[in-house]
Amino acid sequence: MDESLLIHNQVTDAVLSRRTVRSYSGQKLTEQQLQTLMQCALWAPSGRNAQPCLVRVVQNKEMLDRLNWDFKDTVGWDTPAYTRWDSNPVYQTAPCMFFLFAESDARVDAGIMVENIAIAAKGIGLDSCIIASVGALFDGPFASKWKELLRVPHTAGFMISIAVGNGLEAPEPKPRRAEQFLLIDSLD
């Protein structure tokens, strides 16, 4: 791929510069930041416009700490179930976490929505970490407790989550596999 041919604007630059961040300041998101991210999630496309995702946003440190405790009790305190498991909580020290659930298998729709949140966060100067491992909590012995706390129907399944906040690190980009791409422009 030829990077010299890229079109740069605020959106493409947010996509190209976004990195997974796993260390955050404790500063809560402002109401304006939170509303912006929720609107960007709301406007994510979904198959047949079904809009199947139930979104729960937690910006309460005590609740995130309790969630982390139950998560570690579920997966084991010394089990490397996620990156930096030995020093970071599952929410990666972020002050805000979005949880996506759905009544049916809506993993594609949830993936699109979480990407909208990640790119929007970068676009407004925030960082993020998309987290799937917390799903173990919603399949384990604490599932009912947390679905009740998050006001999620017991029939809804966990899809994915994303931690958002002001990052304290600027990770280098990881290598990309450009050889996976092939432009097919003829019938030959």
Tab-separated table of N, CA and C in Angstrom, residues 21-81:
chain	number	residue	atom	x	y	z
A	21	VAL	N	-4.782	1.851	24.539
A	21	VAL	CA	-4.122	2.448	25.701
A	21	VAL	C	-4.609	1.714	26.943
A	22	ARG	N	-3.665	1.370	27.821
A	22	ARG	CA	-4.003	0.580	29.010
A	22	ARG	C	-3.640	1.268	30.322
A	23	SER	N	-3.420	2.567	30.269
A	23	SER	CA	-3.135	3.314	31.487
A	23	SER	C	-3.740	4.705	31.341
A	24	TYR	N	-4.567	5.097	32.318
A	24	TYR	CA	-5.349	6.326	32.225
A	24	TYR	C	-5.239	7.170	33.480
A	25	SER	N	-5.477	8.469	33.308
A	25	SER	CA	-5.637	9.337	34.468
A	25	SER	C	-7.007	9.009	35.054
A	26	GLY	N	-7.243	9.382	36.256
A	26	GLY	CA	-8.536	9.113	36.879
A	26	GLY	C	-9.593	10.140	36.513
A	27	GLN	N	-9.241	11.099	35.671
A	27	GLN	CA	-10.156	12.177	35.326
A	27	GLN	C	-11.383	11.651	34.593
A	28	LYS	N	-12.560	11.952	35.165
A	28	LYS	CA	-13.811	11.520	34.531
A	28	LYS	C	-14.020	12.252	33.216
A	29	LEU	N	-14.785	11.635	32.347
A	29	LEU	CA	-15.180	12.292	31.110
A	29	LEU	C	-16.142	13.424	31.439
A	30	THR	N	-16.062	14.485	30.671
A	30	THR	CA	-17.018	15.572	30.853
A	30	THR	C	-18.365	15.126	30.315
A	31	GLU	N	-19.402	15.834	30.679
A	31	GLU	CA	-20.742	15.514	30.166
A	31	GLU	C	-20.767	15.642	28.644
A	32	GLN	N	-20.054	16.626	28.115
A	32	GLN	CA	-20.009	16.816	26.670
A	32	GLN	C	-19.295	15.641	25.984
A	33	GLN	N	-18.187	15.187	26.547
A	33	GLN	CA	-17.480	14.030	25.982
A	33	GLN	C	-18.358	12.791	26.026
A	34	LEU	N	-18.993	12.563	27.166
A	34	LEU	CA	-19.853	11.392	27.346
A	34	LEU	C	-21.021	11.412	26.364
A	35	GLN	N	-21.686	12.552	26.230
A	35	GLN	CA	-22.815	12.666	25.303
A	35	GLN	C	-22.370	12.466	23.855
A	36	THR	N	-21.183	12.972	23.521
A	36	THR	CA	-20.659	12.802	22.161
A	36	THR	C	-20.430	11.332	21.859
A	37	LEU	N	-19.802	10.615	22.790
A	37	LEU	CA	-19.532	9.189	22.570
A	37	LEU	C	-20.825	8.383	22.497
A	38	MET	N	-21.788	8.713	23.337
A	38	MET	CA	-23.060	7.988	23.304
A	38	MET	C	-23.805	8.247	21.991
A	39	GLN	N	-23.764	9.476	21.489
A	39	GLN	CA	-24.400	9.773	20.202
A	39	GLN	C	-23.713	9.030	19.060
A	40	CYS	N	-22.375	8.992	19.105
A	40	CYS	CA	-21.637	8.270	18.056
A	40	CYS	C	-21.944	6.777	18.099
A	41	ALA	N	-22.146	6.235	19.288
A	41	ALA	CA	-22.547	4.828	19.416
A	41	ALA	C	-23.964	4.641	18.877
A	42	LEU	N	-24.845	5.548	19.228
A	42	LEU	CA	-26.237	5.478	18.790
A	42	LEU	C	-26.352	5.475	17.270
A	43	TRP	N	-25.487	6.209	16.600
A	43	TRP	CA	-25.558	6.329	15.146
A	43	TRP	C	-24.735	5.282	14.408
A	44	ALA	N	-24.241	4.293	15.103
A	44	ALA	CA	-23.526	3.202	14.429
A	44	ALA	C	-24.504	2.422	13.557
A	45	PRO	N	-24.081	2.045	12.357
A	45	PRO	CA	-24.967	1.227	11.525
A	45	PRO	C	-25.147	-0.161	12.122
A	46	SER	N	-26.270	-0.774	11.806
A	46	SER	CA	-26.515	-2.157	12.229
A	46	SER	C	-27.278	-2.860	11.119
A	47	GLY	N	-27.136	-4.175	11.071
A	47	GLY	CA	-27.807	-4.959	10.040
A	47	GLY	C	-29.309	-4.729	10.058
A	48	ARG	N	-29.866	-4.362	8.901
A	48	ARG	CA	-31.302	-4.096	8.743
A	48	ARG	C	-31.809	-3.052	9.733
A	49	ASN	N	-30.892	-2.211	10.192
A	49	ASN	CA	-31.196	-1.153	11.163
A	49	ASN	C	-31.892	-1.709	12.410
A	50	ALA	N	-31.514	-2.913	12.813
A	50	ALA	CA	-32.139	-3.562	13.969
A	50	ALA	C	-31.770	-2.873	15.289
A	51	GLN	N	-30.612	-2.234	15.338
A	51	GLN	CA	-30.148	-1.548	16.544
A	51	GLN	C	-30.291	-2.458	17.783
A	52	PRO	N	-29.645	-3.642	17.746
A	52	PRO	CA	-29.854	-4.629	18.788
A	52	PRO	C	-29.085	-4.400	20.091
A	53	CYS	N	-28.119	-3.524	20.085
A	53	CYS	CA	-27.240	-3.406	21.255
A	53	CYS	C	-27.848	-2.605	22.389
A	54	LEU	N	-27.729	-3.175	23.568
A	54	LEU	CA	-28.065	-2.479	24.804
A	54	LEU	C	-26.744	-1.945	25.345
A	55	VAL	N	-26.649	-0.658	25.542
A	55	VAL	CA	-25.395	-0.038	25.951
A	55	VAL	C	-25.528	0.458	27.387
A	56	ARG	N	-24.569	0.073	28.206
A	56	ARG	CA	-24.519	0.542	29.583
A	56	ARG	C	-23.176	1.223	29.786
A	57	VAL	N	-23.213	2.410	30.361
A	57	VAL	CA	-22.005	3.200	30.566
A	57	VAL	C	-21.789	3.364	32.062
A	58	VAL	N	-20.597	2.988	32.517
A	58	VAL	CA	-20.255	3.111	33.934
A	58	VAL	C	-19.108	4.097	34.066
A	59	GLN	N	-19.349	5.128	34.887
A	59	GLN	CA	-18.311	6.114	35.151
A	59	GLN	C	-18.230	6.322	36.672
A	60	ASN	N	-18.204	5.208	37.376
A	60	ASN	CA	-18.154	5.216	38.828
A	60	ASN	C	-17.011	4.292	39.249
A	61	LYS	N	-15.964	4.866	39.827
A	61	LYS	CA	-14.762	4.086	40.153
A	61	LYS	C	-15.055	2.953	41.134
A	62	GLU	N	-15.872	3.204	42.115
A	62	GLU	CA	-16.202	2.154	43.083
A	62	GLU	C	-16.868	0.958	42.382
A	63	MET	N	-17.749	1.256	41.463
A	63	MET	CA	-18.427	0.180	40.733
A	63	MET	C	-17.436	-0.563	39.830
A	64	LEU	N	-16.551	0.176	39.160
A	64	LEU	CA	-15.542	-0.460	38.311
A	64	LEU	C	-14.589	-1.323	39.145
A	65	ASP	N	-14.234	-0.860	40.332
A	65	ASP	CA	-13.370	-1.650	41.212
A	65	ASP	C	-14.073	-2.926	41.670
A	66	ARG	N	-15.353	-2.837	42.003
A	66	ARG	CA	-16.122	-4.022	42.400
A	66	ARG	C	-16.234	-4.993	41.241
A	67	LEU	N	-16.455	-4.451	40.039
A	67	LEU	CA	-16.527	-5.288	38.848
A	67	LEU	C	-15.203	-6.014	38.644
A	68	ASN	N	-14.095	-5.313	38.809
A	68	ASN	CA	-12.770	-5.917	38.649
A	68	ASN	C	-12.554	-7.033	39.664
A	69	TRP	N	-12.960	-6.814	40.898
A	69	TRP	CA	-12.816	-7.817	41.956
A	69	TRP	C	-13.577	-9.088	41.574
A	70	ASP	N	-14.832	-8.927	41.149
A	70	ASP	CA	-15.638	-10.089	40.755
A	70	ASP	C	-15.077	-10.750	39.502
A	71	PHE	N	-14.561	-9.951	38.570
A	71	PHE	CA	-13.941	-10.506	37.364
A	71	PHE	C	-12.742	-11.369	37.750
A	72	LYS	N	-11.884	-10.859	38.621
A	72	LYS	CA	-10.703	-11.624	39.016
A	72	LYS	C	-11.085	-12.863	39.823
A	73	ASP	N	-12.140	-12.763	40.636
A	73	ASP	CA	-12.623	-13.953	41.337
A	73	ASP	C	-13.139	-14.997	40.341
A	74	THR	N	-13.652	-14.541	39.202
A	74	THR	CA	-14.169	-15.442	38.179
A	74	THR	C	-13.054	-16.122	37.391
A	75	VAL	N	-12.079	-15.338	36.933
A	75	VAL	CA	-11.031	-15.896	36.054
A	75	VAL	C	-9.791	-16.354	36.811
A	76	GLY	N	-9.686	-15.960	38.075
A	76	GLY	CA	-8.512	-16.295	38.868
A	76	GLY	C	-7.584	-15.096	38.994
A	77	TRP	N	-7.071	-14.902	40.173
A	77	TRP	CA	-6.245	-13.718	40.444
A	77	TRP	C	-4.874	-13.805	39.792
A	78	ASP	N	-4.435	-15.004	39.464
A	78	ASP	CA	-3.114	-15.149	38.849
A	78	ASP	C	-3.208	-15.693	37.423
A	79	THR	N	-4.390	-15.557	36.824
A	79	THR	CA	-4.588	-16.029	35.460
A	79	THR	C	-4.428	-14.856	34.497
A	80	PRO	N	-3.498	-14.957	33.551
A	80	PRO	CA	-3.323	-13.854	32.592
A	80	PRO	C	-4.449	-13.830	31.563
A	81	ALA	N	-5.641	-13.426	31.996
A	81	ALA	CA	-6.810	-13.419	31.121
A	81	ALA	C	-6.843	-12.190	30.223
